[in-house]
Short mmCIF file of C-alpha atoms in Angstrom, two decimals:
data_model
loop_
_atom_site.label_atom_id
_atom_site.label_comp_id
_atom_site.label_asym_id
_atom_site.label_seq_id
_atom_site.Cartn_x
_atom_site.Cartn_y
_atom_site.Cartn_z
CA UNK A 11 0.00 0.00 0.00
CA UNK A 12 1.17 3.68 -0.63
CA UNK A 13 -0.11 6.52 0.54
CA UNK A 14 -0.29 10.21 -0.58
CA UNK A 15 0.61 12.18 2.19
CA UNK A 16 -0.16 15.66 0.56
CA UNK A 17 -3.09 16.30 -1.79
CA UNK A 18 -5.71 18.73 -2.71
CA UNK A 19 -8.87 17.09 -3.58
CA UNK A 20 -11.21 20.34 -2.50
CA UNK A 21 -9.45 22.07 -5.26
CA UNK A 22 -12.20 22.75 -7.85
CA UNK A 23 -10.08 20.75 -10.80
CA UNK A 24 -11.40 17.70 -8.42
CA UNK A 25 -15.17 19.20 -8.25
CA UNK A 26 -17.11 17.10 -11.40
CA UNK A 27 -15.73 13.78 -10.61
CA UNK A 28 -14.37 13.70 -7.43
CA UNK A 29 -15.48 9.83 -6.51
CA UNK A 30 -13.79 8.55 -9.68
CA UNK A 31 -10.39 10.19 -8.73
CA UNK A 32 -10.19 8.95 -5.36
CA UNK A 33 -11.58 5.56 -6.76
CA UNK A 34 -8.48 5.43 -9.41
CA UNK A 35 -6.50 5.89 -6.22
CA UNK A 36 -7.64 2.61 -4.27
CA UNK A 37 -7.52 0.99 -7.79
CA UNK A 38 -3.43 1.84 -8.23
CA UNK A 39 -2.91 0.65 -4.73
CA UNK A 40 -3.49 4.14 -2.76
CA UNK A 41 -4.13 3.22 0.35
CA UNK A 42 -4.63 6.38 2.35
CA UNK A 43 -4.85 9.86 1.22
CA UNK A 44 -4.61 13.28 3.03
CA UNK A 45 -6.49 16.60 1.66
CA UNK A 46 -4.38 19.47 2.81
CA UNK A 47 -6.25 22.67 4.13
CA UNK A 48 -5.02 26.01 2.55
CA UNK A 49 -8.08 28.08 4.08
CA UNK A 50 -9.46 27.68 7.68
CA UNK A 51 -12.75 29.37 6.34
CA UNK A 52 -13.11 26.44 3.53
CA UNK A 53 -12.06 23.49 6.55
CA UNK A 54 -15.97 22.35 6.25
CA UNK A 55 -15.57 21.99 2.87
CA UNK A 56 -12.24 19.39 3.33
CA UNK A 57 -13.34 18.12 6.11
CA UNK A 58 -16.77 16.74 4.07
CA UNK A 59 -14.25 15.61 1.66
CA UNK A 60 -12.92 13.60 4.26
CA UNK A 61 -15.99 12.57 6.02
CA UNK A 62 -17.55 11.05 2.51
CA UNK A 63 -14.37 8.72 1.72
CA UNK A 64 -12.81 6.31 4.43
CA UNK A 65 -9.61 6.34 2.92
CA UNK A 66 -9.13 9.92 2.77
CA UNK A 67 -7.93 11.74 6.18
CA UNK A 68 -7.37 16.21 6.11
CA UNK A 69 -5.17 18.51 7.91
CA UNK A 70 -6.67 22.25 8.96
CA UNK A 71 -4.81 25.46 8.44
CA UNK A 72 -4.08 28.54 6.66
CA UNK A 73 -1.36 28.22 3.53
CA UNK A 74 1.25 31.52 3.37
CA UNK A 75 -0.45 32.61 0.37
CA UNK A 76 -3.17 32.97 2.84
CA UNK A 77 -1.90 33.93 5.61
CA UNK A 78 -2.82 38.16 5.61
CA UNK A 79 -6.53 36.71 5.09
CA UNK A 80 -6.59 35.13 7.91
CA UNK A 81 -3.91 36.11 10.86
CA UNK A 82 -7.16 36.26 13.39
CA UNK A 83 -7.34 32.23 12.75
CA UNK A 84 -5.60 31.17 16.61
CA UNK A 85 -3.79 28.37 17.89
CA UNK A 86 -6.84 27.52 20.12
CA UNK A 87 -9.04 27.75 17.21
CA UNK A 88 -6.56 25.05 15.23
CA UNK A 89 -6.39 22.72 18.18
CA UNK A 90 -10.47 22.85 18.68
CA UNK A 91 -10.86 21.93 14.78
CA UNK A 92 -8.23 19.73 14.31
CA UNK A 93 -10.29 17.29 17.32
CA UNK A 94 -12.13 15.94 14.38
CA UNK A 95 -11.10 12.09 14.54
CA UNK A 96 -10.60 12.59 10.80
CA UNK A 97 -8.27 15.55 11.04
CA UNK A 98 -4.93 14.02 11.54
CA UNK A 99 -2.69 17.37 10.55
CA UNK A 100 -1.95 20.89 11.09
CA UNK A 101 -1.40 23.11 7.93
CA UNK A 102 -0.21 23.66 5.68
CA UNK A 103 1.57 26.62 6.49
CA UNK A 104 5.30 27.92 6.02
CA UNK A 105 6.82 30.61 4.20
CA UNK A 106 7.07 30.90 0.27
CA UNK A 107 9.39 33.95 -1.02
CA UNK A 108 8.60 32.91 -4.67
CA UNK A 109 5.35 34.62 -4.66
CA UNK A 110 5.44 36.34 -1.87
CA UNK A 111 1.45 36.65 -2.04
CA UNK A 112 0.99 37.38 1.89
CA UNK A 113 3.49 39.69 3.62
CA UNK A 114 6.48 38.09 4.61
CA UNK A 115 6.10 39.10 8.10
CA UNK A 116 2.29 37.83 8.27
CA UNK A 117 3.37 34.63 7.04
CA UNK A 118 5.60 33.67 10.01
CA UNK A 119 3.53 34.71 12.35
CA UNK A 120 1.04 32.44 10.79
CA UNK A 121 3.54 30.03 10.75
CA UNK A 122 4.76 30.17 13.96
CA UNK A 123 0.90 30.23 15.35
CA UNK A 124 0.49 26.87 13.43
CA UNK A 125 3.53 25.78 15.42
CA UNK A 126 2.08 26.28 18.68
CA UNK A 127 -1.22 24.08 17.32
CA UNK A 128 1.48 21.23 16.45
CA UNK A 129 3.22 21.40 19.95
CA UNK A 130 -0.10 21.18 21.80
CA UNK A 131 -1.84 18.23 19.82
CA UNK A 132 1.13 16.30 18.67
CA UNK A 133 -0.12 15.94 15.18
CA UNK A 134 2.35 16.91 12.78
CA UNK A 135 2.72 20.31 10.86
CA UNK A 136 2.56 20.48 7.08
CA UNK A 137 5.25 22.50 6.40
CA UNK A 138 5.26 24.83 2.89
CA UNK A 139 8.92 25.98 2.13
CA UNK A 140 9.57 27.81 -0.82
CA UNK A 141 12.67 29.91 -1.26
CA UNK A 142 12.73 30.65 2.25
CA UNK A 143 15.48 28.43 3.31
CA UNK A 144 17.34 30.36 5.60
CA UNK A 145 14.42 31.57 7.45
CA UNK A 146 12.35 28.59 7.28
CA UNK A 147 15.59 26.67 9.31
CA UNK A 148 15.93 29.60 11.88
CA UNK A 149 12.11 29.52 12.42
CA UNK A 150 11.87 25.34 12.74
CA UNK A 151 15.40 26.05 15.31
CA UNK A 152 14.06 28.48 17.60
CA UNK A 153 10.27 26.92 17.60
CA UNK A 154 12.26 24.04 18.66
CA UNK A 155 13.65 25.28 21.16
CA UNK A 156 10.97 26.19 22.75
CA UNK A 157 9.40 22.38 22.74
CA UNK A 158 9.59 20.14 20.18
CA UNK A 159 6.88 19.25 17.76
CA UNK A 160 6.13 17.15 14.77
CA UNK A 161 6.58 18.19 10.77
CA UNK A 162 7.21 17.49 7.75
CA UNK A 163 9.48 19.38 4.84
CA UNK A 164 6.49 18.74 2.32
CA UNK A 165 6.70 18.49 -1.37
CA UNK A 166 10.56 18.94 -0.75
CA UNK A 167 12.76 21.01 -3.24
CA UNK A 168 14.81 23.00 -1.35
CA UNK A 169 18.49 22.78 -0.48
CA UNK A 170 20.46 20.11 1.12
CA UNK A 171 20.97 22.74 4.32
CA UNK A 172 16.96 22.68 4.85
CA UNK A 173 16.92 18.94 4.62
CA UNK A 174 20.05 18.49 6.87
CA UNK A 175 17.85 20.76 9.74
CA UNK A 176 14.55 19.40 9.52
CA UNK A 177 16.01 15.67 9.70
CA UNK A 178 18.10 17.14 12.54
CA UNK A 179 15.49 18.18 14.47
CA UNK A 180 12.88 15.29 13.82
CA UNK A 181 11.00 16.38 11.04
CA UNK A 182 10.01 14.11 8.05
CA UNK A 183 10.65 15.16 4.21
CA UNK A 184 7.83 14.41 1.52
CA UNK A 185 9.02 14.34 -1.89
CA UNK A 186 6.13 14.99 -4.97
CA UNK A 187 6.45 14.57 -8.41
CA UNK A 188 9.69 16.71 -9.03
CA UNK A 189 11.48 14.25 -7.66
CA UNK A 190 11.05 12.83 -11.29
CA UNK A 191 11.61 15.66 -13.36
CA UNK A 192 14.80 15.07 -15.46
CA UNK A 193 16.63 17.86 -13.90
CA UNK A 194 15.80 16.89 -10.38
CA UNK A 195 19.27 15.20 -10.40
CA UNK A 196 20.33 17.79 -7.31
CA UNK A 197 16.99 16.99 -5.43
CA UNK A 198 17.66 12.76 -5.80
CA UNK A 199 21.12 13.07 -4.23
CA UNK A 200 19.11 14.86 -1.18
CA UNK A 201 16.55 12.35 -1.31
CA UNK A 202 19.43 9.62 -1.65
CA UNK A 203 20.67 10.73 1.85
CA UNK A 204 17.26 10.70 4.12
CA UNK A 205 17.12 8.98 6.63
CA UNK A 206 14.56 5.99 5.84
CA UNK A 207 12.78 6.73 8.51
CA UNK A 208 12.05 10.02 7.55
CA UNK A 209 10.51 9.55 4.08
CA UNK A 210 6.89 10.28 2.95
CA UNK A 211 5.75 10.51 -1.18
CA UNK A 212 3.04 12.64 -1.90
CA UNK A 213 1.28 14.09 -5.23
CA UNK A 214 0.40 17.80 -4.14
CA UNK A 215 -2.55 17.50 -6.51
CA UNK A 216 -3.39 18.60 -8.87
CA UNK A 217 -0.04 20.28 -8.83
CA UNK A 218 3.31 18.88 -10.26
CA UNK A 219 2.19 15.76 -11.99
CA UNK A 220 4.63 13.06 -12.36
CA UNK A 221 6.51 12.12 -15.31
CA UNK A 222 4.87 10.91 -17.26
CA UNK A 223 2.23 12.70 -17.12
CA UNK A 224 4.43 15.64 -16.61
CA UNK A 225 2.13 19.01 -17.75
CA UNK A 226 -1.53 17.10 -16.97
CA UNK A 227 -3.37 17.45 -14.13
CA UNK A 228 -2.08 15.50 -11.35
CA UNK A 229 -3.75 13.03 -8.97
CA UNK A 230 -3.58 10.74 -6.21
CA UNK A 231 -3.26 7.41 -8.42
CA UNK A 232 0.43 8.83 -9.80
CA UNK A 233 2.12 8.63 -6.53
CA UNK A 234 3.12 5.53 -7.77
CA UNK A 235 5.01 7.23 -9.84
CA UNK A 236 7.21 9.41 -7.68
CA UNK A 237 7.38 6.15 -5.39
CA UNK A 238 8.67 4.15 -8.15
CA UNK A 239 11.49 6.42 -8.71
CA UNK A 240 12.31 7.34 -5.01
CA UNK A 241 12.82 3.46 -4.81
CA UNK A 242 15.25 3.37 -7.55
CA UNK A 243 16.98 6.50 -5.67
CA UNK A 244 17.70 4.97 -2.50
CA UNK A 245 18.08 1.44 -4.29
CA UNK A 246 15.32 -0.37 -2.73
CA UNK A 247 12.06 -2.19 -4.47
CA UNK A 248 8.59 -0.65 -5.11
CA UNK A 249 7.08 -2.81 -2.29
CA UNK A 250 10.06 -2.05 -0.21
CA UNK A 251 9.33 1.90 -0.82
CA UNK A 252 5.82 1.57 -0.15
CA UNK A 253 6.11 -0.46 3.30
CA UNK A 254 8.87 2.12 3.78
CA UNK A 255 6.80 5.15 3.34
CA UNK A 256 3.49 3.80 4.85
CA UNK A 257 5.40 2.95 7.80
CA UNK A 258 6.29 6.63 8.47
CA UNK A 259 3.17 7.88 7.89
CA UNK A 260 1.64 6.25 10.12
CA UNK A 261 4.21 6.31 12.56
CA UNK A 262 3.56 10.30 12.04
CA UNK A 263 0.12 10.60 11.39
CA UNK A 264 -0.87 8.68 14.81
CA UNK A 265 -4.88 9.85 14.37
CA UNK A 266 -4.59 7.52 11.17
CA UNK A 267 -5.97 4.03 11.59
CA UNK A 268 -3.74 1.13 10.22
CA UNK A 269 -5.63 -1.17 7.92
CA UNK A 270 -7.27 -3.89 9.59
CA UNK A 271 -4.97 -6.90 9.35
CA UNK A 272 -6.49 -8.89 6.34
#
């Protein structure tokens, strides 16, 4: 079984046939999928996601883009959402420089708010990094030292540094389909050195399909895909890398039921 750690099924490219997609998944061997919140004013709309499928699980928070819209959403108000039995995340939230939709300073303190969520429910923080490297690592260091808390790098493309600190301090890195982009060669020599342990696969749908359906709309049935060639990375087998990944997830993801033995 594999499981896509990171996807977007509320995203309106999902609206007209959202059953078939997530159907496609279980076909492929999709075992468990998570539909990230990027809006704490949409979370009812994920969260019925979530509620309609068994297989699929959501996270609650406010993505940087987002994060000027809504800097009144509190830690408090993260932990009392995120009780849902089928909310098994915080985020995602982070810093991206790229865009730089949200003021930079209103998307840390987003960030960090999301932070405090983590600490005080244990579930981990989906963590969006995008050109932020420096800060992002400073931010995860002193938030750290403050009480630790679980995350994850996700949809991972930043430097080696980043990785090197979010391993460090216990944090999981999710690699998506640029992983198998031919001129991802810097990004599989990262990969190549995770810990493990510390590995998830994820599509960000409908974002960054794999090759080689590189330039289509991406979905939860082509983490296969980016498994396939994480496996070949670290020089393991497909079942390997899925037993491998599924492993941390749920190890990190501890509101997730296993599947019943069977």
């Amino acid at each position: 079984m594999l499981i896509d750690s990171h996807c977007h099924l509320d995203f309106p490219d999902f609206a007209e046939e959202r059953g078939t997609i997530v159907a496609r998944a279980l076909a492929a061997g999709i075992g468990r999928m998570v539909t990230i919140s990027t809006r704490v004013k949409r979370f009812q709309q994920i969260l019925e996601i979530a509620e309609t499928f068994n297989e699929v699980y959501c996270s609650v928070g406010t993505h940087p883009h987002n994060a000027a819209e809504e800097l009144d959403v509190t830690a408090d108000e993260l932990v009392r959402l995120s009780d849902h039995p089928k909310v098994v995340a915080i985020g995602e939230a982070g810093l991206d420089y790229f865009y730089d939709h949200a003021p930079r300073e209103a998307q840390a303190e987003g960030f960090r708010t999301h932070i405090a969520a983590a600490r005080r429910t244990g579930l981990p923080l989906v963590i969006h990094s995008r050109d932020a490297d420096g800060d992002m690592a400073a931010i995860l260091e002193d938030e750290t030292g403050k009480g630790a808390f679980p995350f994850i790098l996700h949809c991972f493309s930043s430097g080696r540094r980043l990785a090197e600190v979010g391993v460090a301090l216990g944090g999981y890195v999710s690699f998506s389909g640029i992983l198998t982009f031919k001129n991802s060669t810097d990004l599989r020599a990262i990969a190549a050195d995770i810990p493990r342990d510390r590995l998830l696969v994820e599509t960000d749908a409908p974002y960054l399909a794999p090759i080689p359906f590189r330039g289509k709309r991406n979905e939860p049935a082509y983490v296969v895909n980016t498994a396939r060639v994480l496996a070949d990375t670290i020089g393991v087998s497909e079942t390997e890398i899925a037993d491998i990944t599924s492993e941390n997830v749920f190890r990190l993801f501890t509101k997730m039921p296993r599947p019943a033995a069977g």
